[in-house]
Amino acid sequence: MKLDRLGDFQRTHRNGDLRLDHAGQTVRLLGWCRRVRNLGSLVFLDLRDRWGLVQLVANEETADPELLAKLKAVRSEFVLAAEGVVAERESKNPNMATGDVEIRLTGLRILNTAAPLPFPLEDEGVGEDLRLTHRFLDLRRDQLQRNLQLRSETTNLIRNHFRELDFVEIETPILTKSTPEGARDYLVPSRVHPGEFFALPQSPQLFKQLLQVSGFERYIQICRCFRDEDLRADRQPEFTQVDLEMSFVRQEDIQGVVEPLMVKLARTVGREVSAPFPRLPFRDAMEWYGSDKPDLRCDIRIQDATPLFAASGFNLFRSAADSQGQRRVRALFFPGEMAAALSRKQLDELQEVAKQLGAGGLPYAKWGKDGLSSSFKKFLEPADEVALRQHLGAAGEGLAIFAVGTDAQTSRILGDLRLRLARQFGQLDEARFAFLWVVDFPLLEWNEEHQRFVACHHPFTSPHPDDLDLLETDPGACRAVAYDLVLNGFEVGGGSIRIHDAETQSRLFQIIGIGAAEARSKFGFLLDALSYGAPPHGGLALGLDRLVMLLAGVDNIREVIAFPKTAQARCLMTNAPGPVDERQLRELHLLPETRQTYRVGAVFFESAEGGNAELRGQALQQISQLTPRQAQGLVTLDPHGQILDAQSISGPTFDF
C-alpha cells in the first residue's frame, strides 16, 4: 500500500476534547485506528490519540470514492490523519467522553499501516510475558496510558511541592564506589583502570549526606537506584526514588514536610487523608499486627492469650505458657456472621495455609448460632470459655484463630492471616488510604550466618540518644532514630536521622565488624567530611514506583513503569541482559589474554615455500637479516597478529 505523507497537515483538536460545542466545525485529527466497522451504507472508525477516542463516519452514498477506498483499506492500529465536520450523533454513547458527537469525514490520509497484533489491546487476559515482549504495543492500552500519565502528574506535583519549600534539586553520580549497604551492587568494570569497578548506586545515601556537609541544607532529587536482589511484585532491579535530606532537623520536621505531600497526592486520585499521621513504635507494630508495615485499613489486632492457658489441659497451649516467654499463644478474633459461618472444609483449607507459613496447625474457636465450636473444645470449661471471650472481646458471633511459637513465628503466621481473612470477611476497607509512621526501629540485628551485628536500616543511622550507652554493652537493645512511611500495608518511604560526627560513626562501624582500616578504605571520604563541621541532618527516600502503584490502584509496580524487568530481572522486549562482543570483554579486561608463539625460522620458510616467487624473495631477505643475530627464536603474537614479545632461544632478544 502506498502511504500518504503528513505534509502540512496539522492537528486542530485533540480527539478526546471534542464535544457538542464543536458541532459544525471542521477539524483535523491524528491518531491510531482502534477499530473500523462497515455497516453497509455507513462506515464507522474509532480514532484514538493520547487524549481520547472519537468516532469518524462516512456515508458510502455521498462520500468521495477515493475517501471510501482508503477507509475500506484501514485496519486496526493504522496511523491516520483525518479531516471532517463535527456533528451531533443520532445514537449517543454515554460510555465515551466524546459520545455525543461524531466526525463526518471529508478526507483521510493513511500515514502508516500495522501488522496483525500479537494480542488484542482490549483483552485484559493476555499473559504478562507476551505483553512485556511487545511492551510498545502494551503501552497503547488505556490502563497503562492512564498509569503513566498519573506517574507524570505525581512527579510534577512532587517537584513543585519541594520547590515551594525551598529545596535545591541536585543530581548525584550514577557511577560510584561499591560500599556495603545491604543488597548486592550492580558493578561496572572500568576500561581505563584494569581490575577495578564502579558500582551503580543503591541510593544516593552518602552523597546526600555530603551535600549537607557542603551547606545546602535542603536537597531533593528524583533519582534512579539499582539493587541486584531477588524481585517481587513491588520490587525492580532499577527503580526510582524521591530522595530528600535536610539539616538541623528532628524526625518530626522531616515527617512534617512529607505528610502534606501525601495529602496532595491522595487528593489527585479522589482520596482524602488528614495529617498528622499516626506514629506506631516498631515493637507495637509487630505485637499488634505481626508486620513492620501494618495495614491499618483493618482494625483487628493480634492479642496475647498466653496467660489464659497457664493451667489448661491443652498441652500445646500450656507448654507455651510454661516456657517463660520463649513461646506464646497469640490470637486473632474476627467478629461477625460471615466469620462464624466458616465451614469445616474452609477451616481445613485455612489450616493448610497456616502450615505453609510455618505453623504446626491452626487451633480455632468459633461462636455461631449453635454456640461454641472449637478444635480444643474439650479442654475448655465454661468458665474458661467466658474468660476467653472476654479477653478477645468476642461479644457476639465470630471466629478466633491461634498460633503458638516464638514471637517471630506467630507474627509471620497471624500477620498474613489477619489480612487474608479480613479481605474474605469484608473487614478491610479497600476504599481507604491508611498512612502511618512506624518509628523506633532496632538499630542493629544479629546475623547468624556471619555471627555479628548488622545494621537494620543502614550503618549511617543515628542511634537513639537515650540508647547511646548501649552501643557496646547491649547493641541489640539499641533503638535507631529511623522511621518508615507506610500506606495500606506497603512501605512507601524510609528514612532516619544520620550520624553527624566521625567518632560515633567509627564506633558503629566497629560494632558491625568494619575495622578502622576497612572503614578508612571504604568510607574515608565520609569520615573526613564528618570531621569538618557536619551539621545534624536527616532525610527520607520515597519509592516513587510503589507510591504510584498504590495511587493507581494496581498491585504490581510493572504496571506503572514504562519498560520494566520481569521477576527474573530480564527485559523481554530487548532480551536484556545478553552476551556482548568478545572484543568488549577484552577491552574491559574481563577475558584472559590469549597468546600464540611461533618459531621465527619455521614461519618464514613455510610462508616462502607456499607462496609465489616474489613472496619467497621477501621472506628470504628478512631471514637473511635475522640470521646474523639469531636465526632461531620465539615470537609471541596476539590473536590480531600484533607482536607482544620476541626472544631468542639462546641469545639476545630480537629487535622489532
PDB file of C-alpha atoms in Angstrom, residues 9-283:
ATOM      1  CA  PHE A   9      -1.400  18.533   7.801  1.00  0.00           C
ATOM      2  CA  GLN A  10      -1.712  19.845  11.380  1.00  0.00           C
ATOM      3  CA  ARG A  11      -3.985  18.721  14.226  1.00  0.00           C
ATOM      4  CA  THR A  12      -6.637  21.274  15.192  1.00  0.00           C
ATOM      5  CA  HIS A  13      -8.101  19.397  18.177  1.00  0.00           C
ATOM      6  CA  ARG A  14      -7.267  16.506  20.462  1.00  0.00           C
ATOM      7  CA  ASN A  15      -9.603  13.578  19.872  1.00  0.00           C
ATOM      8  CA  GLY A  16     -10.815  13.291  23.456  1.00  0.00           C
ATOM      9  CA  ASP A  17     -11.679  17.010  23.717  1.00  0.00           C
ATOM     10  CA  LEU A  18     -14.464  17.169  21.116  1.00  0.00           C
ATOM     11  CA  ARG A  19     -17.959  17.981  22.444  1.00  0.00           C
ATOM     12  CA  LEU A  20     -21.317  19.288  21.207  1.00  0.00           C
ATOM     13  CA  ASP A  21     -19.915  22.831  21.433  1.00  0.00           C
ATOM     14  CA  HIS A  22     -17.724  21.959  18.450  1.00  0.00           C
ATOM     15  CA  ALA A  23     -20.663  20.944  16.232  1.00  0.00           C
ATOM     16  CA  GLY A  24     -20.368  22.422  12.726  1.00  0.00           C
ATOM     17  CA  GLN A  25     -16.605  22.975  12.995  1.00  0.00           C
ATOM     18  CA  THR A  26     -14.155  21.475  10.535  1.00  0.00           C
ATOM     19  CA  VAL A  27     -11.459  19.618  12.449  1.00  0.00           C
ATOM     20  CA  ARG A  28      -8.223  17.856  11.644  1.00  0.00           C
ATOM     21  CA  LEU A  29      -7.324  14.879  13.827  1.00  0.00           C
ATOM     22  CA  LEU A  30      -4.381  12.476  14.180  1.00  0.00           C
ATOM     23  CA  GLY A  31      -4.086   9.081  15.802  1.00  0.00           C
ATOM     24  CA  TRP A  32      -4.474   5.323  15.568  1.00  0.00           C
ATOM     25  CA  CYS A  33      -7.471   3.378  14.345  1.00  0.00           C
ATOM     26  CA  ARG A  34      -8.868   1.482  17.313  1.00  0.00           C
ATOM     27  CA  ARG A  35     -11.410  -0.369  15.188  1.00  0.00           C
ATOM     28  CA  VAL A  36     -13.355   0.000  11.946  1.00  0.00           C
ATOM     29  CA  ARG A  37     -16.919  -1.214  11.269  1.00  0.00           C
ATOM     30  CA  ASN A  38     -18.558  -1.448   7.852  1.00  0.00           C
ATOM     31  CA  LEU A  39     -22.369  -1.455   8.245  1.00  0.00           C
ATOM     32  CA  GLY A  40     -23.315  -1.380   4.606  1.00  0.00           C
ATOM     33  CA  SER A  41     -24.055   2.206   3.647  1.00  0.00           C
ATOM     34  CA  LEU A  42     -22.130   3.571   6.649  1.00  0.00           C
ATOM     35  CA  VAL A  43     -18.505   3.006   7.644  1.00  0.00           C
ATOM     36  CA  PHE A  44     -17.526   3.825  11.250  1.00  0.00           C
ATOM     37  CA  LEU A  45     -13.996   4.243  12.538  1.00  0.00           C
ATOM     38  CA  ASP A  46     -12.828   4.952  16.117  1.00  0.00           C
ATOM     39  CA  LEU A  47      -9.730   7.171  16.134  1.00  0.00           C
ATOM     40  CA  ARG A  48      -7.546   7.159  19.268  1.00  0.00           C
ATOM     41  CA  ASP A  49      -4.845   9.544  20.390  1.00  0.00           C
ATOM     42  CA  ARG A  50      -3.259  10.105  23.802  1.00  0.00           C
ATOM     43  CA  TRP A  51      -6.177  12.243  24.949  1.00  0.00           C
ATOM     44  CA  GLY A  52      -9.065  10.015  23.999  1.00  0.00           C
ATOM     45  CA  LEU A  53     -11.282   8.443  21.370  1.00  0.00           C
ATOM     46  CA  VAL A  54     -13.725   9.836  18.829  1.00  0.00           C
ATOM     47  CA  GLN A  55     -15.938   8.216  16.204  1.00  0.00           C
ATOM     48  CA  LEU A  56     -15.486   9.001  12.496  1.00  0.00           C
ATOM     49  CA  VAL A  57     -18.176   8.154   9.951  1.00  0.00           C
ATOM     50  CA  ALA A  58     -18.560   8.156   6.163  1.00  0.00           C
ATOM     51  CA  ASN A  59     -21.694   7.538   4.078  1.00  0.00           C
ATOM     52  CA  GLU A  60     -20.986   5.333   1.070  1.00  0.00           C
ATOM     53  CA  GLU A  61     -23.708   7.032  -0.941  1.00  0.00           C
ATOM     54  CA  THR A  62     -22.326  10.551  -0.570  1.00  0.00           C
ATOM     55  CA  ALA A  63     -18.627  10.175   0.238  1.00  0.00           C
ATOM     56  CA  ASP A  64     -15.847  10.720  -2.288  1.00  0.00           C
ATOM     57  CA  PRO A  65     -14.852   7.368  -3.908  1.00  0.00           C
ATOM     58  CA  GLU A  66     -11.148   7.910  -3.117  1.00  0.00           C
ATOM     59  CA  LEU A  67     -12.016   8.519   0.553  1.00  0.00           C
ATOM     60  CA  LEU A  68     -14.141   5.376   0.657  1.00  0.00           C
ATOM     61  CA  ALA A  69     -11.372   3.297  -0.902  1.00  0.00           C
ATOM     62  CA  LYS A  70      -8.910   4.456   1.730  1.00  0.00           C
ATOM     63  CA  LEU A  71     -11.428   3.949   4.522  1.00  0.00           C
ATOM     64  CA  LYS A  72     -12.103   0.381   3.464  1.00  0.00           C
ATOM     65  CA  ALA A  73      -8.362  -0.352   3.427  1.00  0.00           C
ATOM     66  CA  VAL A  74      -7.927   0.740   7.039  1.00  0.00           C
ATOM     67  CA  ARG A  75      -7.346  -1.881   9.743  1.00  0.00           C
ATOM     68  CA  SER A  76      -6.789  -1.725  13.498  1.00  0.00           C
ATOM     69  CA  GLU A  77      -3.773   0.359  14.586  1.00  0.00           C
ATOM     70  CA  PHE A  78      -3.250   2.034  11.212  1.00  0.00           C
ATOM     71  CA  VAL A  79      -1.862   5.558  11.744  1.00  0.00           C
ATOM     72  CA  LEU A  80      -4.254   8.123  10.267  1.00  0.00           C
ATOM     73  CA  ALA A  81      -4.781  11.803   9.611  1.00  0.00           C
ATOM     74  CA  ALA A  82      -8.475  12.621   9.297  1.00  0.00           C
ATOM     75  CA  GLU A  83     -10.426  15.723   8.323  1.00  0.00           C
ATOM     76  CA  GLY A  84     -14.147  16.230   8.794  1.00  0.00           C
ATOM     77  CA  VAL A  85     -17.022  18.149  10.314  1.00  0.00           C
ATOM     78  CA  VAL A  86     -18.195  17.685  13.923  1.00  0.00           C
ATOM     79  CA  ALA A  87     -21.864  16.636  14.106  1.00  0.00           C
ATOM     80  CA  GLU A  88     -24.240  15.521  16.834  1.00  0.00           C
ATOM     81  CA  ARG A  89     -24.668  11.764  16.965  1.00  0.00           C
ATOM     82  CA  GLU A  90     -28.114  10.315  16.461  1.00  0.00           C
ATOM     83  CA  SER A  91     -27.299   7.407  18.798  1.00  0.00           C
ATOM     84  CA  LYS A  92     -25.208   8.772  21.652  1.00  0.00           C
ATOM     85  CA  ASN A  93     -22.734   6.686  23.640  1.00  0.00           C
ATOM     86  CA  PRO A  94     -22.760   7.623  27.358  1.00  0.00           C
ATOM     87  CA  ASN A  95     -19.654   5.474  27.966  1.00  0.00           C
ATOM     88  CA  MET A  96     -17.455   7.715  25.799  1.00  0.00           C
ATOM     89  CA  ALA A  97     -16.369  11.221  26.756  1.00  0.00           C
ATOM     90  CA  THR A  98     -16.954  12.177  23.096  1.00  0.00           C
ATOM     91  CA  GLY A  99     -20.087  10.034  22.837  1.00  0.00           C
ATOM     92  CA  ASP A 100     -22.378  12.948  21.908  1.00  0.00           C
ATOM     93  CA  VAL A 101     -20.570  13.735  18.648  1.00  0.00           C
ATOM     94  CA  GLU A 102     -19.056  12.139  15.571  1.00  0.00           C
ATOM     95  CA  ILE A 103     -16.822  13.384  12.766  1.00  0.00           C
ATOM     96  CA  ARG A 104     -18.285  13.213   9.267  1.00  0.00           C
ATOM     97  CA  LEU A 105     -15.239  12.507   7.161  1.00  0.00           C
ATOM     98  CA  THR A 106     -14.209  14.649   4.222  1.00  0.00           C
ATOM     99  CA  GLY A 107     -10.600  13.499   3.940  1.00  0.00           C
ATOM    100  CA  LEU A 108      -8.295  10.721   5.139  1.00  0.00           C
ATOM    101  CA  ARG A 109      -4.553  10.070   4.941  1.00  0.00           C
ATOM    102  CA  ILE A 110      -3.025   6.689   5.759  1.00  0.00           C
ATOM    103  CA  LEU A 111       0.314   7.580   7.317  1.00  0.00           C
ATOM    104  CA  ASN A 112       1.293   4.007   8.165  1.00  0.00           C
ATOM    105  CA  THR A 113      -0.104   0.501   8.211  1.00  0.00           C
ATOM    106  CA  ALA A 114       0.071  -2.030  11.072  1.00  0.00           C
ATOM    107  CA  ALA A 115       0.786  -5.745  11.009  1.00  0.00           C
ATOM    108  CA  PRO A 116      -1.757  -8.010  12.758  1.00  0.00           C
ATOM    109  CA  LEU A 117      -1.306  -7.553  16.503  1.00  0.00           C
ATOM    110  CA  PRO A 118       0.087 -10.412  18.637  1.00  0.00           C
ATOM    111  CA  PHE A 119      -2.800  -9.781  21.074  1.00  0.00           C
ATOM    112  CA  PRO A 120      -5.941  -7.615  21.149  1.00  0.00           C
ATOM    113  CA  LEU A 121      -5.310  -4.386  23.049  1.00  0.00           C
ATOM    114  CA  GLU A 122      -8.742  -4.625  24.693  1.00  0.00           C
ATOM    115  CA  ASP A 123      -8.082  -8.137  26.064  1.00  0.00           C
ATOM    116  CA  GLU A 124      -7.332  -7.948  29.797  1.00  0.00           C
ATOM    117  CA  GLY A 125      -6.431 -11.635  29.990  1.00  0.00           C
ATOM    118  CA  VAL A 126      -3.219 -11.517  27.931  1.00  0.00           C
ATOM    119  CA  GLY A 127      -0.232 -13.185  29.647  1.00  0.00           C
ATOM    120  CA  GLU A 128       2.325 -10.817  31.107  1.00  0.00           C
ATOM    121  CA  ASP A 129       5.270 -12.317  29.214  1.00  0.00           C
ATOM    122  CA  LEU A 130       3.558 -11.659  25.883  1.00  0.00           C
ATOM    123  CA  ARG A 131       2.658  -8.145  26.977  1.00  0.00           C
ATOM    124  CA  LEU A 132       6.226  -7.364  28.085  1.00  0.00           C
ATOM    125  CA  THR A 133       7.713  -8.807  24.888  1.00  0.00           C
ATOM    126  CA  HIS A 134       5.591  -6.328  22.904  1.00  0.00           C
ATOM    127  CA  ARG A 135       5.633  -3.577  25.527  1.00  0.00           C
ATOM    128  CA  PHE A 136       5.499  -0.830  22.870  1.00  0.00           C
ATOM    129  CA  LEU A 137       2.032  -2.181  21.965  1.00  0.00           C
ATOM    130  CA  ASP A 138       1.006  -2.947  25.541  1.00  0.00           C
ATOM    131  CA  LEU A 139       1.617   0.713  26.423  1.00  0.00           C
ATOM    132  CA  ARG A 140      -1.143   1.735  23.984  1.00  0.00           C
ATOM    133  CA  ARG A 141      -3.738   0.193  26.315  1.00  0.00           C
ATOM    134  CA  ASP A 142      -5.952   2.665  28.175  1.00  0.00           C
ATOM    135  CA  GLN A 143      -4.987   1.488  31.653  1.00  0.00           C
ATOM    136  CA  LEU A 144      -1.254   1.820  31.091  1.00  0.00           C
ATOM    137  CA  GLN A 145      -1.711   5.182  29.388  1.00  0.00           C
ATOM    138  CA  ARG A 146      -3.590   6.392  32.487  1.00  0.00           C
ATOM    139  CA  ASN A 147      -0.987   4.916  34.836  1.00  0.00           C
ATOM    140  CA  LEU A 148       1.943   6.639  33.151  1.00  0.00           C
ATOM    141  CA  GLN A 149       0.086   9.934  32.926  1.00  0.00           C
ATOM    142  CA  LEU A 150      -0.618   9.634  36.660  1.00  0.00           C
ATOM    143  CA  ARG A 151       3.079   8.971  37.237  1.00  0.00           C
ATOM    144  CA  SER A 152       3.964  12.127  35.303  1.00  0.00           C
ATOM    145  CA  GLU A 153       1.445  14.209  37.272  1.00  0.00           C
ATOM    146  CA  THR A 154       2.751  12.731  40.528  1.00  0.00           C
ATOM    147  CA  THR A 155       6.339  13.611  39.643  1.00  0.00           C
ATOM    148  CA  ASN A 156       5.390  17.180  38.726  1.00  0.00           C
ATOM    149  CA  LEU A 157       3.412  17.636  41.925  1.00  0.00           C
ATOM    150  CA  ILE A 158       6.340  16.333  43.994  1.00  0.00           C
ATOM    151  CA  ARG A 159       8.807  18.695  42.324  1.00  0.00           C
ATOM    152  CA  ASN A 160       6.517  21.676  42.834  1.00  0.00           C
ATOM    153  CA  HIS A 161       5.927  20.739  46.491  1.00  0.00           C
ATOM    154  CA  PHE A 162       9.632  20.744  47.321  1.00  0.00           C
ATOM    155  CA  ARG A 163      10.367  23.804  45.187  1.00  0.00           C
ATOM    156  CA  GLU A 164       7.814  25.739  47.243  1.00  0.00           C
ATOM    157  CA  LEU A 165       9.642  24.616  50.399  1.00  0.00           C
ATOM    158  CA  ASP A 166      12.983  25.966  49.095  1.00  0.00           C
ATOM    159  CA  PHE A 167      14.651  22.617  48.377  1.00  0.00           C
ATOM    160  CA  VAL A 168      17.508  22.514  45.858  1.00  0.00           C
ATOM    161  CA  GLU A 169      17.422  19.745  43.237  1.00  0.00           C
ATOM    162  CA  ILE A 170      20.902  18.256  42.772  1.00  0.00           C
ATOM    163  CA  GLU A 171      21.961  15.257  40.699  1.00  0.00           C
ATOM    164  CA  THR A 172      24.373  12.749  42.228  1.00  0.00           C
ATOM    165  CA  PRO A 173      26.668  10.281  40.384  1.00  0.00           C
ATOM    166  CA  ILE A 174      25.455   7.077  38.776  1.00  0.00           C
ATOM    167  CA  LEU A 175      28.980   5.607  38.604  1.00  0.00           C
ATOM    168  CA  THR A 176      30.167   5.448  42.185  1.00  0.00           C
ATOM    169  CA  LYS A 177      32.064   3.352  44.739  1.00  0.00           C
ATOM    170  CA  SER A 178      30.887  -0.043  45.925  1.00  0.00           C
ATOM    171  CA  THR A 179      30.115   0.141  49.648  1.00  0.00           C
ATOM    172  CA  PRO A 180      28.390  -2.400  51.922  1.00  0.00           C
ATOM    173  CA  GLU A 181      24.811  -1.094  52.256  1.00  0.00           C
ATOM    174  CA  GLY A 182      22.699  -4.263  52.304  1.00  0.00           C
ATOM    175  CA  ALA A 183      21.756  -5.505  48.835  1.00  0.00           C
ATOM    176  CA  ARG A 184      24.220  -6.616  46.175  1.00  0.00           C
ATOM    177  CA  ASP A 185      25.631  -3.914  43.925  1.00  0.00           C
ATOM    178  CA  TYR A 186      25.457  -3.836  40.152  1.00  0.00           C
ATOM    179  CA  LEU A 187      29.121  -3.498  39.161  1.00  0.00           C
ATOM    180  CA  VAL A 188      30.537  -1.683  36.129  1.00  0.00           C
ATOM    181  CA  PRO A 189      34.084  -2.667  35.050  1.00  0.00           C
ATOM    182  CA  SER A 190      36.495   0.144  34.280  1.00  0.00           C
ATOM    183  CA  ARG A 191      38.325   0.018  30.946  1.00  0.00           C
ATOM    184  CA  VAL A 192      40.971   2.563  31.937  1.00  0.00           C
ATOM    185  CA  HIS A 193      41.602   1.043  35.373  1.00  0.00           C
ATOM    186  CA  PRO A 194      42.014  -2.711  34.788  1.00  0.00           C
ATOM    187  CA  GLY A 195      40.555  -4.910  37.521  1.00  0.00           C
ATOM    188  CA  GLU A 196      38.670  -2.024  39.168  1.00  0.00           C
ATOM    189  CA  PHE A 197      34.926  -1.425  39.205  1.00  0.00           C
ATOM    190  CA  PHE A 198      32.330   1.259  39.661  1.00  0.00           C
ATOM    191  CA  ALA A 199      29.022   0.404  41.334  1.00  0.00           C
ATOM    192  CA  LEU A 200      25.592   1.671  40.347  1.00  0.00           C
ATOM    193  CA  PRO A 201      24.045   3.437  43.366  1.00  0.00           C
ATOM    194  CA  GLN A 202      21.660   1.529  45.614  1.00  0.00           C
ATOM    195  CA  SER A 203      20.682   5.030  46.752  1.00  0.00           C
ATOM    196  CA  PRO A 204      22.422   8.431  46.868  1.00  0.00           C
ATOM    197  CA  GLN A 205      22.767   7.980  50.649  1.00  0.00           C
ATOM    198  CA  LEU A 206      26.336   9.149  51.159  1.00  0.00           C
ATOM    199  CA  PHE A 207      26.193  11.884  48.537  1.00  0.00           C
ATOM    200  CA  LYS A 208      23.113  13.497  50.052  1.00  0.00           C
ATOM    201  CA  GLN A 209      24.807  13.465  53.450  1.00  0.00           C
ATOM    202  CA  LEU A 210      27.876  15.094  51.927  1.00  0.00           C
ATOM    203  CA  LEU A 211      25.636  17.778  50.423  1.00  0.00           C
ATOM    204  CA  GLN A 212      24.510  18.634  53.948  1.00  0.00           C
ATOM    205  CA  VAL A 213      28.156  18.952  54.985  1.00  0.00           C
ATOM    206  CA  SER A 214      28.506  21.258  51.957  1.00  0.00           C
ATOM    207  CA  GLY A 215      25.841  23.566  53.372  1.00  0.00           C
ATOM    208  CA  PHE A 216      22.900  23.063  51.002  1.00  0.00           C
ATOM    209  CA  GLU A 217      20.564  22.277  53.962  1.00  0.00           C
ATOM    210  CA  ARG A 218      17.588  21.194  51.806  1.00  0.00           C
ATOM    211  CA  TYR A 219      18.301  18.734  48.991  1.00  0.00           C
ATOM    212  CA  ILE A 220      15.846  16.892  46.714  1.00  0.00           C
ATOM    213  CA  GLN A 221      16.365  14.527  43.794  1.00  0.00           C
ATOM    214  CA  ILE A 222      14.156  12.172  41.801  1.00  0.00           C
ATOM    215  CA  CYS A 223      16.775   9.578  41.050  1.00  0.00           C
ATOM    216  CA  ARG A 224      17.379   6.130  39.631  1.00  0.00           C
ATOM    217  CA  CYS A 225      18.654   3.434  42.005  1.00  0.00           C
ATOM    218  CA  PHE A 226      19.884  -0.105  41.405  1.00  0.00           C
ATOM    219  CA  ARG A 227      19.887  -3.222  43.576  1.00  0.00           C
ATOM    220  CA  ASP A 228      20.815  -6.734  42.488  1.00  0.00           C
ATOM    221  CA  GLU A 229      18.308  -8.595  44.650  1.00  0.00           C
ATOM    222  CA  ASP A 230      15.510 -11.117  44.324  1.00  0.00           C
ATOM    223  CA  LEU A 231      12.395  -9.493  42.885  1.00  0.00           C
ATOM    224  CA  ARG A 232       8.743  -9.320  43.934  1.00  0.00           C
ATOM    225  CA  ALA A 233       5.599  -7.706  42.591  1.00  0.00           C
ATOM    226  CA  ASP A 234       6.571  -4.418  44.283  1.00  0.00           C
ATOM    227  CA  ARG A 235      10.319  -4.527  43.549  1.00  0.00           C
ATOM    228  CA  GLN A 236      12.505  -3.977  40.458  1.00  0.00           C
ATOM    229  CA  PRO A 237      16.293  -4.127  39.897  1.00  0.00           C
ATOM    230  CA  GLU A 238      16.215  -0.486  38.814  1.00  0.00           C
ATOM    231  CA  PHE A 239      13.757   1.831  40.462  1.00  0.00           C
ATOM    232  CA  THR A 240      13.040   5.496  41.104  1.00  0.00           C
ATOM    233  CA  GLN A 241      13.007   7.192  44.456  1.00  0.00           C
ATOM    234  CA  VAL A 242      12.266  10.679  45.706  1.00  0.00           C
ATOM    235  CA  ASP A 243      15.356  11.408  47.766  1.00  0.00           C
ATOM    236  CA  LEU A 244      15.483  14.232  50.283  1.00  0.00           C
ATOM    237  CA  GLU A 245      17.824  15.400  53.034  1.00  0.00           C
ATOM    238  CA  MET A 246      17.655  18.310  55.478  1.00  0.00           C
ATOM    239  CA  SER A 247      19.998  19.919  58.002  1.00  0.00           C
ATOM    240  CA  PHE A 248      19.241  20.977  61.585  1.00  0.00           C
ATOM    241  CA  VAL A 249      16.127  18.786  61.821  1.00  0.00           C
ATOM    242  CA  ARG A 250      14.426  16.224  64.006  1.00  0.00           C
ATOM    243  CA  GLN A 251      12.435  13.324  62.591  1.00  0.00           C
ATOM    244  CA  GLU A 252       9.235  15.306  63.259  1.00  0.00           C
ATOM    245  CA  ASP A 253      10.462  18.052  60.904  1.00  0.00           C
ATOM    246  CA  ILE A 254      11.005  15.585  58.065  1.00  0.00           C
ATOM    247  CA  GLN A 255       7.633  13.950  58.693  1.00  0.00           C
ATOM    248  CA  GLY A 256       6.054  17.407  58.678  1.00  0.00           C
ATOM    249  CA  VAL A 257       7.465  18.065  55.189  1.00  0.00           C
ATOM    250  CA  VAL A 258       6.322  14.718  53.770  1.00  0.00           C
ATOM    251  CA  GLU A 259       2.792  14.497  55.211  1.00  0.00           C
ATOM    252  CA  PRO A 260       1.331  17.498  53.304  1.00  0.00           C
ATOM    253  CA  LEU A 261       2.753  15.980  50.107  1.00  0.00           C
ATOM    254  CA  MET A 262       0.913  12.714  50.774  1.00  0.00           C
ATOM    255  CA  VAL A 263      -2.320  14.640  51.383  1.00  0.00           C
ATOM    256  CA  LYS A 264      -1.918  16.351  47.975  1.00  0.00           C
ATOM    257  CA  LEU A 265      -1.111  13.091  46.177  1.00  0.00           C
ATOM    258  CA  ALA A 266      -4.070  11.276  47.707  1.00  0.00           C
ATOM    259  CA  ARG A 267      -6.337  14.095  46.583  1.00  0.00           C
ATOM    260  CA  THR A 268      -5.247  13.630  42.931  1.00  0.00           C
ATOM    261  CA  VAL A 269      -6.971  10.214  42.941  1.00  0.00           C
ATOM    262  CA  GLY A 270     -10.010  11.306  44.927  1.00  0.00           C
ATOM    263  CA  ARG A 271      -8.876  10.158  48.391  1.00  0.00           C
ATOM    264  CA  GLU A 272      -8.974  12.410  51.423  1.00  0.00           C
ATOM    265  CA  VAL A 273      -6.473  11.835  54.216  1.00  0.00           C
ATOM    266  CA  SER A 274      -5.670  14.021  57.193  1.00  0.00           C
ATOM    267  CA  ALA A 275      -2.352  14.798  58.843  1.00  0.00           C
ATOM    268  CA  PRO A 276      -0.580  14.254  61.147  1.00  0.00           C
ATOM    269  CA  PHE A 277      -0.412  10.522  60.515  1.00  0.00           C
ATOM    270  CA  PRO A 278      -0.365   8.042  63.415  1.00  0.00           C
ATOM    271  CA  ARG A 279       3.053   7.143  64.899  1.00  0.00           C
ATOM    272  CA  LEU A 280       3.480   3.488  65.844  1.00  0.00           C
ATOM    273  CA  PRO A 281       6.616   2.091  67.529  1.00  0.00           C
ATOM    274  CA  PHE A 282       8.162  -0.907  65.794  1.00  0.00           C
ATOM    275  CA  ARG A 283       7.567  -3.171  68.805  1.00  0.00           C
TER     276      ARG A 283
END
